[in-house]
Amino acid sequence: MSTPNPGTASRNSHSTQLDAVIVGAGLAGLYMLHRLRGLGMSGRVFEAGDGVGGTWFWNRYPGARCDIESMDYSYSFSDELQQEWQWTERYASQPEILRYINHVADRFDLRRDIQFETRVEAATWDDATHRWTIRTERDESVTATFCIMATGCLSTVQPPRFAGLETFQGRWYKTGNWPHEGVDFSGQRVGVVGTGSSAIQSIPIIAQQAEQLFVFQRTPNFSVPAHNAPLDPEHEREVKANYAERRRLSRESRSGYIVPLDERSTQPALDFTLDERQAAYAARWSRGGFGLLAAFGDLYASKEANDTAAAFVHERIRETVHDPVVAEVLSPKDHPVGTKRLCVDTDYYATYNRDNVTLVDVRPAPIEAITPGGLQTSEGEYALDSIVFAIGFDAMTGTLLNIDIRGAGGVALRDTWAEGPRSYLGIAIAGFPNLFTITGPGSPSVLSNMIVSIEQHADWIADCLAWLREQGVAQIEATLDAQDTWVERVNEVAATTLYPTAGSWYMGANIPGKPRIFMPYIGGVGKYRQTCDEVAANGYEGFTLTALPATATP
Ligand code: N01
């Protein structure tokens, strides 16, 4: 058997043969590169932006902030890094996270293998040479034994498709691709379209700047308060003193972070009286964040139980928003709480008490067009100087399918996934040898603390590459059987929950024409890790392993 030819590439040459190409220099691409280096393998990262950071590079809208606490939303692979880096707030803001990612890139000297401002257009597997050819928009090509997609789950912004947008005389923005120099809305009439996480974070800040703000809401979302605050130094000391254990527990947990013991319960909601339930929800509401949904063990499984949590949030909205009609329109009724990503906010509902903020319900009176002077609904025109589109992403598959990926026999991923994504463990795809997807569909990904799942996948891939080299295996490919079994398992687990009942982006429901399939694996981060580890321990069970033919030269 021949080896996959590690370490033969010269690092900065464009026509060279590499061990691996990594697409994307976000949290996933950076750590993957670091791991490749550790194996002595040559790799190059292609990144469309002119800096590192991925989603944190592009999403610079006002109020952008992580909804996982900063002490947990950080790399765990270097103890020096996690001990030395100091977060300033309970939930880190986008600028701080971007500073952190830049620090990591510099600290581990990663930039020299990253080619910025280079979008990958195509990746083609060559059956004869057993290598990938990766072509960029600059019309340059490199070949690599492995192609690793670190393209992120929320990296393709849904484009605004409103008639007349090109006639608009004002300025318009997308939250997912915000101008780096920032935007000052002072004195302006601003419209925000959408009420998902991005909108819910940005609306309170824009409202403080703008003369008038109109929020165009089609579907309300549930939001819980963040109660963000400067990081408590005592908490930081405690976490840092026990970081290794905290990280271990996070890796073994359901969602990739630890819900404090006093916040989590496995008991059914309806085993308690109304007062007991209210007290349980209220305690979590006052602490802030996702804890609300850990109050009882069946909130994701039983609609009746979930309704009690939804009613609690509805009450909080009514309590906060002075105008009862506005409160009613803000109260989600179309999906169980948590089945669309729960939003975590600062003063979102209270913002509707401001005199300069108007909620426009575009469910009964849809947006018809953007006009030169503003936005037209079926009930009238709103004069606007700026429009912010916070309308989400073609999540999980959008970026992969924007690249023309062709596997064995020239088969296109776009065709293979025409009815929705199918993947083995969310990490490999039958028919696409030596291709890996970090946090791909079919893995916990967006239902977990992303950075924990990213590290797990990058570690698994790195260990796999090392093993292949040791064993003299040149080609690894998921079998169709293993993939089918895994997809079935992903669907089975999803079906035991309320998730598939919501028209969420997890289901692909936010993109016109996208197949409706529940994309993430919801069985839990810890269980998933165990499955992946078992697959590896069993000699990469579910994969076909092939030695390079003696005649082929890598
Ligand atoms: O996008 P979304 P997002 N006309 O898809 C509306 C993560 N994230 O960027 O539901 C009118 O959630 C759409 O309405 P509807 C997080 O995982 C995390 O806000 O389709 N409205 C919806 O209200 C999150 O879930 C953080 O009826 C239209 C909104 O636009 C994910 O990113 C922060 C419309 C889109 O909401 C995506 O969040 C930000 C139309 N034609 C994001 N098309 C944190 O870490 C769409 N909408 C906190």
Coordinates of C-alpha atoms and ligand atoms in Angstrom, one line a residue:
M1 CA 0.0 0.0 0.0
S2 CA 1.1 3.5 -0.7
T3 CA 0.7 6.3 1.8
P4 CA -1.3 9.5 1.1
N5 CA 2.0 11.3 0.5
P6 CA 2.2 13.5 3.5
G7 CA 4.5 16.5 3.6
T8 CA 5.5 16.6 0.0
A9 CA 4.0 20.0 -0.8
S10 CA 5.9 23.3 -0.6
R11 CA 3.5 25.5 1.3
N12 CA 3.0 28.7 -0.6
S13 CA 3.2 27.5 -4.2
H14 CA -0.1 27.8 -6.1
S15 CA 0.4 24.8 -8.5
T16 CA 1.6 22.4 -5.9
Q17 CA 0.2 19.2 -4.5
L18 CA -1.0 19.4 -1.0
D19 CA -2.0 16.8 1.6
A20 CA -5.1 18.8 2.3
V21 CA -7.1 21.8 1.2
I22 CA -9.3 23.4 3.9
V23 CA -12.1 25.6 2.7
G24 CA -12.9 28.4 5.2
A25 CA -10.8 30.2 7.8
G26 CA -13.4 30.4 10.6
L27 CA -13.1 28.6 13.9
A28 CA -13.2 25.2 12.1
G29 CA -10.7 25.9 9.4
L30 CA -8.2 27.4 11.8
Y31 CA -8.2 24.5 14.2
M32 CA -8.1 22.0 11.3
L33 CA -5.1 23.7 9.9
H34 CA -3.4 23.6 13.4
R35 CA -4.1 19.9 13.6
L36 CA -2.8 19.2 10.1
R37 CA 0.4 21.0 11.0
G38 CA 0.8 18.9 14.1
L39 CA 0.7 15.8 11.8
G40 CA 3.4 17.3 9.6
M41 CA 1.0 17.5 6.7
S42 CA 0.8 20.3 4.2
G43 CA -2.4 22.2 4.0
R44 CA -3.7 25.4 2.5
V45 CA -6.8 27.2 3.6
F46 CA -8.8 29.2 1.1
E47 CA -10.9 32.0 2.6
A48 CA -13.3 34.3 0.7
G49 CA -13.0 37.1 3.2
D50 CA -9.9 39.2 3.8
G51 CA -9.6 38.1 7.4
V52 CA -10.1 35.1 9.6
G53 CA -13.3 34.5 11.6
G54 CA -15.9 33.1 9.3
T55 CA -19.4 33.9 10.6
W56 CA -17.8 36.3 13.2
F57 CA -16.0 38.1 10.3
W58 CA -19.1 38.8 8.3
N59 CA -21.8 39.3 10.9
R60 CA -20.9 42.7 12.2
Y61 CA -24.4 44.0 12.7
P62 CA -25.0 46.2 15.8
G63 CA -25.6 44.0 18.8
A64 CA -24.1 40.8 17.4
R65 CA -23.1 38.6 20.3
C66 CA -22.8 34.9 21.0
D67 CA -25.7 33.1 22.8
I68 CA -23.3 30.7 24.5
E69 CA -21.4 32.0 27.4
S70 CA -17.9 33.2 26.6
M71 CA -16.1 30.8 29.0
D72 CA -17.6 27.9 27.0
Y73 CA -17.6 29.4 23.5
S74 CA -13.8 29.2 23.2
Y75 CA -11.2 26.7 22.0
S76 CA -10.2 24.0 24.5
F77 CA -7.2 22.6 22.7
S78 CA -4.6 24.8 24.3
D79 CA -4.6 25.2 28.0
E80 CA -2.2 28.2 27.8
L81 CA -4.7 29.9 25.5
Q82 CA -7.7 29.2 27.6
Q83 CA -5.9 30.3 30.8
E84 CA -4.4 33.5 29.3
W85 CA -7.3 34.8 27.3
Q86 CA -9.6 37.1 29.2
W87 CA -13.2 37.5 28.2
T88 CA -14.8 40.7 29.4
E89 CA -18.5 39.7 29.4
R90 CA -20.7 36.8 30.2
Y91 CA -21.7 36.6 26.5
A92 CA -19.0 37.8 24.2
S93 CA -19.7 40.5 21.6
Q94 CA -18.8 39.9 17.9
P95 CA -15.8 42.4 18.0
E96 CA -14.4 40.5 21.0
I97 CA -14.8 37.1 19.4
L98 CA -13.2 38.4 16.3
R99 CA -10.3 39.7 18.3
Y100 CA -10.0 36.3 19.9
I101 CA -10.0 34.5 16.6
N102 CA -7.3 36.8 15.3
H103 CA -5.3 36.2 18.4
V104 CA -5.5 32.5 17.8
A105 CA -4.5 32.9 14.2
D106 CA -1.4 34.9 15.2
R107 CA -0.5 32.9 18.3
F108 CA -0.4 29.6 16.3
D109 CA 1.1 31.3 13.2
L110 CA -1.7 30.1 11.0
R111 CA -1.9 33.0 8.5
R112 CA 1.0 31.8 6.4
D113 CA -1.1 28.9 5.1
I114 CA -4.3 30.9 4.5
Q115 CA -5.0 32.4 1.1
F116 CA -7.5 35.2 1.7
E117 CA -9.9 36.9 -0.7
T118 CA -10.1 33.6 -2.5
R119 CA -13.5 31.9 -3.0
V120 CA -13.4 28.2 -3.9
E121 CA -15.6 27.6 -7.0
A122 CA -15.2 23.9 -7.6
A123 CA -13.7 20.7 -6.1
T124 CA -13.4 17.8 -8.3
W125 CA -12.3 14.2 -7.4
D126 CA -10.1 12.5 -9.9
D127 CA -10.7 8.8 -10.0
A128 CA -7.4 8.2 -11.8
T129 CA -5.0 10.1 -9.5
H130 CA -7.2 9.7 -6.4
R131 CA -6.9 13.4 -5.6
W132 CA -9.0 16.5 -5.4
T133 CA -8.5 19.4 -7.6
I134 CA -9.7 22.6 -6.0
R135 CA -10.3 25.5 -8.3
T136 CA -10.8 29.1 -7.0
E137 CA -12.5 32.1 -8.5
R138 CA -9.1 33.4 -9.4
D139 CA -8.9 30.5 -11.8
E140 CA -6.0 28.8 -10.0
S141 CA -6.0 25.2 -9.1
V142 CA -4.3 23.1 -6.5
T143 CA -4.5 19.4 -6.0
A144 CA -4.8 17.7 -2.6
T145 CA -5.2 14.2 -1.2
F146 CA -8.0 15.4 1.1
C147 CA -10.5 18.2 0.8
I148 CA -11.9 19.4 4.1
M149 CA -14.9 21.7 4.1
A150 CA -14.8 24.1 7.0
T151 CA -17.5 26.2 5.4
G152 CA -19.7 26.8 8.4
C153 CA -23.4 26.2 8.9
L154 CA -24.6 29.8 8.6
S155 CA -22.4 31.3 5.9
T156 CA -24.6 31.8 2.9
V157 CA -26.8 34.7 3.5
Q158 CA -30.3 34.5 2.0
P159 CA -30.4 37.3 -0.6
P160 CA -33.3 39.7 -0.4
R161 CA -35.5 38.8 -3.3
F162 CA -38.0 41.7 -3.0
A163 CA -39.3 43.3 -6.2
G164 CA -38.1 46.8 -6.8
L165 CA -35.1 46.6 -4.5
E166 CA -32.9 48.0 -7.2
T167 CA -35.0 51.1 -7.3
F168 CA -34.5 51.9 -3.7
Q169 CA -33.0 55.4 -3.3
G170 CA -31.8 54.8 0.3
R171 CA -29.2 52.3 1.6
W172 CA -29.8 48.7 2.4
Y173 CA -27.9 46.2 4.4
K174 CA -27.8 42.5 5.2
T175 CA -27.0 41.6 8.8
G176 CA -25.0 38.6 7.6
N177 CA -22.7 40.7 5.5
W178 CA -22.4 44.0 7.4
P179 CA -20.2 46.9 6.3
H180 CA -16.9 46.7 8.2
E181 CA -16.9 50.5 8.8
G182 CA -20.2 50.2 10.6
V183 CA -23.4 52.1 10.0
D184 CA -24.7 55.2 11.7
F185 CA -28.5 55.3 11.6
S186 CA -28.8 58.6 13.5
G187 CA -31.7 60.8 12.2
Q188 CA -32.9 58.1 9.8
R189 CA -36.1 56.2 9.2
V190 CA -35.0 52.6 9.3
G191 CA -36.8 49.4 8.4
V192 CA -35.7 46.0 9.7
V193 CA -37.1 43.0 7.8
G194 CA -37.2 39.8 9.9
T195 CA -37.4 38.9 13.6
G196 CA -34.9 36.0 14.0
S197 CA -31.8 36.1 16.3
S198 CA -29.9 38.7 14.1
A199 CA -32.9 41.1 14.1
I200 CA -33.7 40.6 17.8
Q201 CA -30.1 41.5 18.7
S202 CA -29.8 44.5 16.4
I203 CA -33.3 46.0 16.8
P204 CA -32.7 47.4 20.4
I205 CA -29.4 49.1 19.2
I206 CA -30.8 50.5 16.0
A207 CA -33.8 51.8 17.9
Q208 CA -31.5 53.9 20.1
Q209 CA -29.9 55.5 17.0
A210 CA -32.7 55.9 14.5
E211 CA -35.2 58.6 14.4
Q212 CA -37.9 56.0 13.5
L213 CA -37.7 52.3 13.3
F214 CA -40.2 50.0 11.6
V215 CA -39.9 46.3 12.3
F216 CA -41.5 44.2 9.6
Q217 CA -42.4 40.9 11.3
R218 CA -43.8 37.9 9.4
T219 CA -43.4 35.3 12.2
P220 CA -42.6 36.1 15.8
N221 CA -39.9 34.2 17.6
F222 CA -39.5 33.3 21.2
S223 CA -36.7 35.2 23.0
V224 CA -35.3 35.0 26.4
P225 CA -33.2 37.6 28.2
A226 CA -29.4 37.2 28.2
H227 CA -28.8 39.2 31.3
N228 CA -25.5 39.9 29.9
A229 CA -23.0 41.5 32.3
P230 CA -19.3 42.0 32.7
L231 CA -17.7 38.7 33.5
D232 CA -17.6 38.0 37.2
P233 CA -13.9 37.6 38.1
E234 CA -14.8 35.0 40.7
H235 CA -16.6 32.9 38.1
E236 CA -13.7 33.3 35.8
R237 CA -11.2 32.1 38.4
E238 CA -13.4 29.1 39.3
V239 CA -13.8 28.1 35.6
K240 CA -10.1 28.5 34.9
A241 CA -9.2 26.5 38.0
N242 CA -11.3 23.6 36.7
Y243 CA -11.2 24.1 33.0
A244 CA -10.1 20.6 32.0
E245 CA -13.0 19.0 33.9
R246 CA -15.5 21.6 32.6
R247 CA -14.4 20.9 29.0
R248 CA -14.7 17.2 29.6
L249 CA -18.2 17.5 30.9
S250 CA -19.1 19.8 28.0
R251 CA -17.9 17.2 25.5
E252 CA -20.0 14.6 27.1
S253 CA -23.0 16.7 27.5
R254 CA -26.1 17.0 25.4
S255 CA -25.5 20.4 23.9
G256 CA -21.8 21.0 24.3
Y257 CA -22.0 23.2 27.4
I258 CA -22.9 22.6 31.0
V259 CA -26.3 23.6 32.2
P260 CA -25.9 24.1 36.0
L261 CA -27.3 21.3 38.0
D262 CA -29.9 23.5 39.7
E263 CA -31.2 24.6 36.3
R264 CA -31.7 21.2 34.8
S265 CA -34.4 18.6 35.4
T266 CA -35.4 15.4 33.8
Q267 CA -38.9 15.4 35.3
P268 CA -42.0 16.0 33.1
A269 CA -43.5 19.4 33.3
L270 CA -47.0 18.2 34.0
D271 CA -45.9 16.4 37.2
F272 CA -45.8 19.8 38.8
T273 CA -48.5 22.3 39.8
L274 CA -48.9 25.5 37.8
D275 CA -47.2 27.5 40.6
E276 CA -44.3 25.1 40.8
R277 CA -43.8 25.3 37.1
Q278 CA -44.0 29.1 37.1
A279 CA -41.4 29.2 39.9
A280 CA -39.1 26.9 37.9
Y281 CA -39.4 29.0 34.7
A282 CA -39.1 32.3 36.6
A283 CA -35.8 31.2 38.3
R284 CA -34.3 30.4 34.9
W285 CA -35.7 33.5 33.2
S286 CA -34.1 35.6 35.8
R287 CA -30.7 33.9 35.3
G288 CA -31.1 34.3 31.5
G289 CA -30.0 32.2 28.5
F290 CA -31.1 28.8 27.3
G291 CA -31.7 27.4 30.9
L292 CA -35.5 28.0 30.5
L293 CA -35.7 24.9 28.3
A294 CA -33.9 22.7 30.7
A295 CA -36.6 23.3 33.4
F296 CA -38.3 20.0 32.6
G297 CA -37.2 16.9 30.9
D298 CA -40.0 16.7 28.3
L299 CA -40.2 20.3 26.9
Y300 CA -38.8 19.1 23.5
A301 CA -40.9 16.0 23.4
S302 CA -44.4 16.8 24.6
K303 CA -46.5 19.6 23.1
E304 CA -48.6 19.8 26.2
A305 CA -45.5 20.3 28.4
N306 CA -44.0 22.7 25.9
D307 CA -47.2 24.8 25.9
T308 CA -46.6 25.6 29.6
A309 CA -43.2 27.1 28.7
A310 CA -44.7 29.0 25.8
A311 CA -47.4 30.4 28.0
F312 CA -44.8 31.5 30.5
V313 CA -43.0 33.4 27.7
H314 CA -46.2 34.9 26.4
E315 CA -46.9 36.2 29.9
R316 CA -43.5 37.8 30.1
I317 CA -44.1 39.5 26.7
R318 CA -47.5 40.9 27.9
E319 CA -45.9 42.0 31.2
T320 CA -43.1 43.9 29.3
V321 CA -44.8 45.3 26.3
H322 CA -47.3 48.1 27.2
D323 CA -49.5 47.9 24.2
P324 CA -51.6 44.7 24.4
V325 CA -52.1 44.5 20.7
V326 CA -48.3 44.7 20.0
A327 CA -47.7 42.1 22.8
E328 CA -50.1 39.8 21.1
V329 CA -48.5 40.2 17.7
L330 CA -45.1 39.5 19.3
S331 CA -46.2 36.3 20.9
P332 CA -45.3 33.2 18.8
K333 CA -48.1 30.7 18.4
D334 CA -47.1 28.8 15.3
H335 CA -44.3 26.6 16.8
P336 CA -43.3 25.0 20.1
V337 CA -40.8 27.1 22.0
G338 CA -37.2 25.9 21.2
T339 CA -38.1 24.2 17.9
K340 CA -36.8 27.3 16.1
R341 CA -33.6 28.5 17.6
L342 CA -34.4 30.3 20.8
C343 CA -33.3 33.9 20.6
V344 CA -31.3 35.4 23.5
D345 CA -31.8 39.2 23.8
T346 CA -31.1 42.4 25.6
D347 CA -34.2 44.6 25.9
Y348 CA -35.8 43.2 22.8
Y349 CA -39.5 43.2 23.9
A350 CA -39.1 46.5 25.9
T351 CA -37.9 48.2 22.7
Y352 CA -41.5 48.1 21.5
N353 CA -42.4 50.6 24.3
R354 CA -40.3 53.3 22.6
D355 CA -42.2 56.0 20.8
N356 CA -39.9 55.7 17.8
V357 CA -40.5 52.0 17.2
T358 CA -43.4 50.5 15.2
L359 CA -44.1 46.8 14.8
V360 CA -45.6 46.1 11.4
D361 CA -47.2 42.7 11.1
V362 CA -46.6 41.6 7.5
R363 CA -48.4 38.3 7.9
P364 CA -51.8 39.7 7.2
A365 CA -50.4 42.5 5.0
P366 CA -47.4 41.0 3.1
I367 CA -44.5 43.0 1.8
E368 CA -45.2 43.6 -1.9
A369 CA -42.2 45.5 -3.0
I370 CA -39.4 47.8 -2.2
T371 CA -40.1 51.2 -3.7
P372 CA -37.7 54.1 -4.4
G373 CA -38.9 55.7 -1.2
G374 CA -39.3 52.7 1.1
L375 CA -41.3 49.5 1.5
Q376 CA -44.7 48.7 0.3
T377 CA -47.0 46.3 2.0
S378 CA -50.5 45.4 0.9
E379 CA -51.8 48.0 3.3
G380 CA -49.5 51.0 2.6
E381 CA -46.1 52.4 2.0
Y382 CA -43.5 53.1 4.7
A383 CA -41.0 55.8 3.9
L384 CA -37.5 54.6 4.7
D385 CA -33.9 55.9 4.5
S386 CA -32.4 52.5 5.2
I387 CA -33.5 48.9 5.1
V388 CA -31.8 46.1 7.1
F389 CA -32.5 42.6 5.9
A390 CA -32.2 40.2 8.7
I391 CA -33.7 37.3 6.8
G392 CA -31.4 34.5 7.6
F393 CA -29.2 32.0 5.8
D394 CA -29.3 29.1 3.4
A395 CA -28.2 27.1 6.4
M396 CA -26.0 24.0 6.6
T397 CA -26.0 23.1 2.9
G398 CA -26.1 26.4 1.1
T399 CA -22.3 27.0 1.1
L400 CA -21.4 23.4 0.2
L401 CA -23.8 23.5 -2.7
N402 CA -22.6 26.8 -4.0
I403 CA -19.3 25.0 -4.6
D404 CA -19.4 22.7 -7.6
I405 CA -18.3 19.6 -5.7
R406 CA -17.9 16.5 -7.9
G407 CA -17.1 13.1 -6.5
A408 CA -16.3 9.7 -8.0
G409 CA -17.4 9.4 -11.6
G410 CA -17.9 13.1 -11.9
V411 CA -21.2 13.0 -9.9
A412 CA -22.2 16.4 -8.6
L413 CA -23.1 16.9 -4.9
R414 CA -25.9 19.2 -6.1
D415 CA -27.5 16.1 -7.8
T416 CA -26.7 13.7 -4.9
W417 CA -28.4 16.1 -2.5
A418 CA -31.2 17.2 -4.7
E419 CA -33.7 15.7 -2.3
G420 CA -31.8 17.0 0.8
P421 CA -28.5 16.3 2.4
R422 CA -27.4 12.7 3.1
S423 CA -24.2 12.1 5.0
Y424 CA -22.4 9.5 7.1
L425 CA -22.1 11.1 10.6
G426 CA -22.3 14.5 9.0
I427 CA -18.7 14.2 8.3
A428 CA -18.4 12.2 5.0
I429 CA -20.5 11.5 2.0
A430 CA -20.9 8.3 0.0
G431 CA -19.5 8.8 -3.5
F432 CA -17.1 11.6 -2.4
P433 CA -13.9 9.9 -1.3
N434 CA -11.4 11.8 0.9
L435 CA -13.9 14.6 1.4
F436 CA -14.8 15.7 5.0
T437 CA -17.4 18.2 6.1
I438 CA -16.8 19.8 9.5
T439 CA -20.1 20.1 11.3
G440 CA -22.0 18.9 8.2
P441 CA -25.7 18.1 8.1
G442 CA -26.3 14.9 10.1
S443 CA -24.0 16.0 13.0
P444 CA -25.0 17.9 16.2
S445 CA -23.6 21.2 14.7
V446 CA -26.1 24.0 15.1
L447 CA -27.8 22.2 18.0
S448 CA -24.7 22.3 20.0
N449 CA -22.0 24.7 21.2
M450 CA -20.4 25.0 17.8
I451 CA -16.9 25.3 18.9
V452 CA -17.1 22.0 20.9
S453 CA -18.5 20.2 17.8
I454 CA -15.9 21.8 15.6
E455 CA -13.0 20.6 17.8
Q456 CA -14.5 17.2 17.9
H457 CA -14.7 16.9 14.1
A458 CA -11.3 18.4 13.4
D459 CA -9.8 16.0 16.0
W460 CA -11.6 13.0 14.5
I461 CA -10.5 14.0 11.0
A462 CA -6.9 14.6 12.1
D463 CA -6.8 11.2 13.9
C464 CA -8.3 9.6 10.8
L465 CA -5.7 11.1 8.5
A466 CA -2.9 9.9 10.9
W467 CA -4.4 6.4 11.0
L468 CA -4.7 6.3 7.2
R469 CA -1.1 7.2 6.8
E470 CA 0.0 4.6 9.4
Q471 CA -2.0 1.9 7.7
G472 CA -1.0 2.9 4.2
V473 CA -4.5 3.7 3.1
A474 CA -4.9 6.3 0.4
Q475 CA -8.6 6.6 0.0
I476 CA -11.5 6.6 2.5
E477 CA -15.1 6.7 1.5
A478 CA -18.4 6.3 3.4
T479 CA -20.4 3.3 2.2
L480 CA -23.9 3.9 1.0
D481 CA -25.2 1.4 3.6
A482 CA -23.6 3.1 6.5
Q483 CA -24.8 6.5 5.3
D484 CA -28.4 5.2 4.9
T485 CA -28.4 3.7 8.3
W486 CA -27.0 7.0 9.8
V487 CA -29.6 9.2 8.0
E488 CA -32.3 6.9 9.3
R489 CA -31.0 7.3 12.8
V490 CA -30.9 11.1 12.5
N491 CA -34.5 11.1 11.3
E492 CA -35.6 8.6 14.0
V493 CA -34.2 10.7 16.8
A494 CA -35.6 13.9 15.3
A495 CA -39.0 12.3 15.1
T496 CA -39.0 11.7 18.9
T497 CA -39.0 15.5 19.4
L498 CA -41.2 18.4 18.4
Y499 CA -38.4 19.9 16.2
P500 CA -39.8 18.7 12.9
T501 CA -43.1 20.3 13.6
A502 CA -41.7 23.8 13.1
G503 CA -41.0 25.5 9.8
S504 CA -37.5 26.3 10.8
W505 CA -34.2 26.7 9.0
Y506 CA -33.1 23.4 10.7
M507 CA -35.7 22.0 8.3
G508 CA -34.7 24.1 5.3
A509 CA -38.1 25.7 5.5
N510 CA -36.8 29.3 5.2
I511 CA -35.5 28.9 1.7
P512 CA -37.9 28.7 -1.2
G513 CA -37.7 25.3 -2.9
K514 CA -35.3 23.8 -0.4
P515 CA -36.1 20.2 0.5
R516 CA -37.6 19.9 4.0
I517 CA -35.4 17.6 6.0
F518 CA -34.4 18.0 9.6
M519 CA -30.7 18.5 9.1
P520 CA -28.9 18.3 12.4
Y521 CA -28.4 15.2 14.6
I522 CA -30.2 15.8 17.8
G523 CA -29.2 12.7 19.8
G524 CA -26.7 14.8 21.8
V525 CA -23.1 15.8 21.6
G526 CA -21.8 13.2 24.0
K527 CA -23.6 10.3 22.4
Y528 CA -22.6 11.4 19.0
R529 CA -18.9 11.7 20.0
Q530 CA -19.1 8.2 21.4
T531 CA -20.5 6.9 18.1
C532 CA -17.7 8.6 16.1
D533 CA -15.1 7.2 18.4
E534 CA -16.5 3.7 18.1
V535 CA -16.4 4.0 14.3
A536 CA -12.7 5.0 14.4
A537 CA -11.9 2.3 17.0
N538 CA -13.5 -0.3 14.8
G539 CA -11.1 0.5 12.0
Y540 CA -13.4 3.2 10.4
E541 CA -16.4 1.1 10.3
G542 CA -18.8 2.1 7.5
F543 CA -16.0 3.4 5.3
T544 CA -14.3 1.7 2.4
L545 CA -10.6 1.9 2.6
T546 CA -8.5 1.6 -0.5
A547 CA -4.8 1.5 -1.1
L548 CA -3.4 3.7 -4.0
P549 CA -2.7 1.5 -7.0
A550 CA 1.1 1.1 -7.5
T551 CA 0.9 2.8 -10.9
A552 CA -0.7 6.0 -9.8
T553 CA 1.5 8.8 -8.6
P554 CA 0.0 11.2 -6.1
Ligands
N01_1 O1 -32.2 34.3 10.6 P1 -33.6 33.6 10.9 P2 -31.2 35.0 11.6 N1 -40.4 38.6 4.3 O2 -33.7 32.7 9.7 C1 -37.8 36.6 8.2 C2 -27.8 32.1 14.4 N2 -27.5 33.4 15.0 O3 -30.0 35.6 10.8 O4 -40.0 33.1 10.1 C3 -40.5 38.8 5.6 O5 -33.6 33.0 12.2 C4 -38.2 35.4 8.8 O6 -39.6 35.3 8.9 P3 -40.3 33.8 8.8 C5 -28.9 31.4 15.1 O7 -28.7 30.0 15.1 C6 -27.1 33.3 16.3 O8 -31.9 36.0 12.5 O9 -39.6 33.2 7.6 N3 -39.7 38.3 6.5 C7 -37.4 35.5 10.2 O10 -38.1 36.3 11.1 C8 -30.1 31.8 14.3 O11 -31.2 31.0 14.4 C9 -26.9 34.5 17.0 O12 -41.7 34.1 8.6 C10 -38.8 37.4 6.1 C11 -36.2 36.2 9.8 O13 -36.4 36.9 8.5 C12 -29.5 31.8 12.9 O14 -28.2 32.3 13.1 C13 -27.2 35.7 16.4 C14 -38.7 37.0 4.7 C15 -35.0 35.3 9.6 O15 -34.6 34.7 10.8 C16 -30.3 32.6 11.9 O16 -30.7 33.8 12.5 C17 -27.7 35.7 15.1 C18 -39.5 37.7 3.8 N4 -39.4 37.4 2.5 C19 -27.8 34.6 14.4 N5 -37.7 36.1 4.6 C20 -26.4 34.4 18.3 O17 -25.4 33.7 18.6 C21 -37.3 35.9 5.8 N6 -37.9 36.6 6.7 C22 -27.1 35.1 19.3

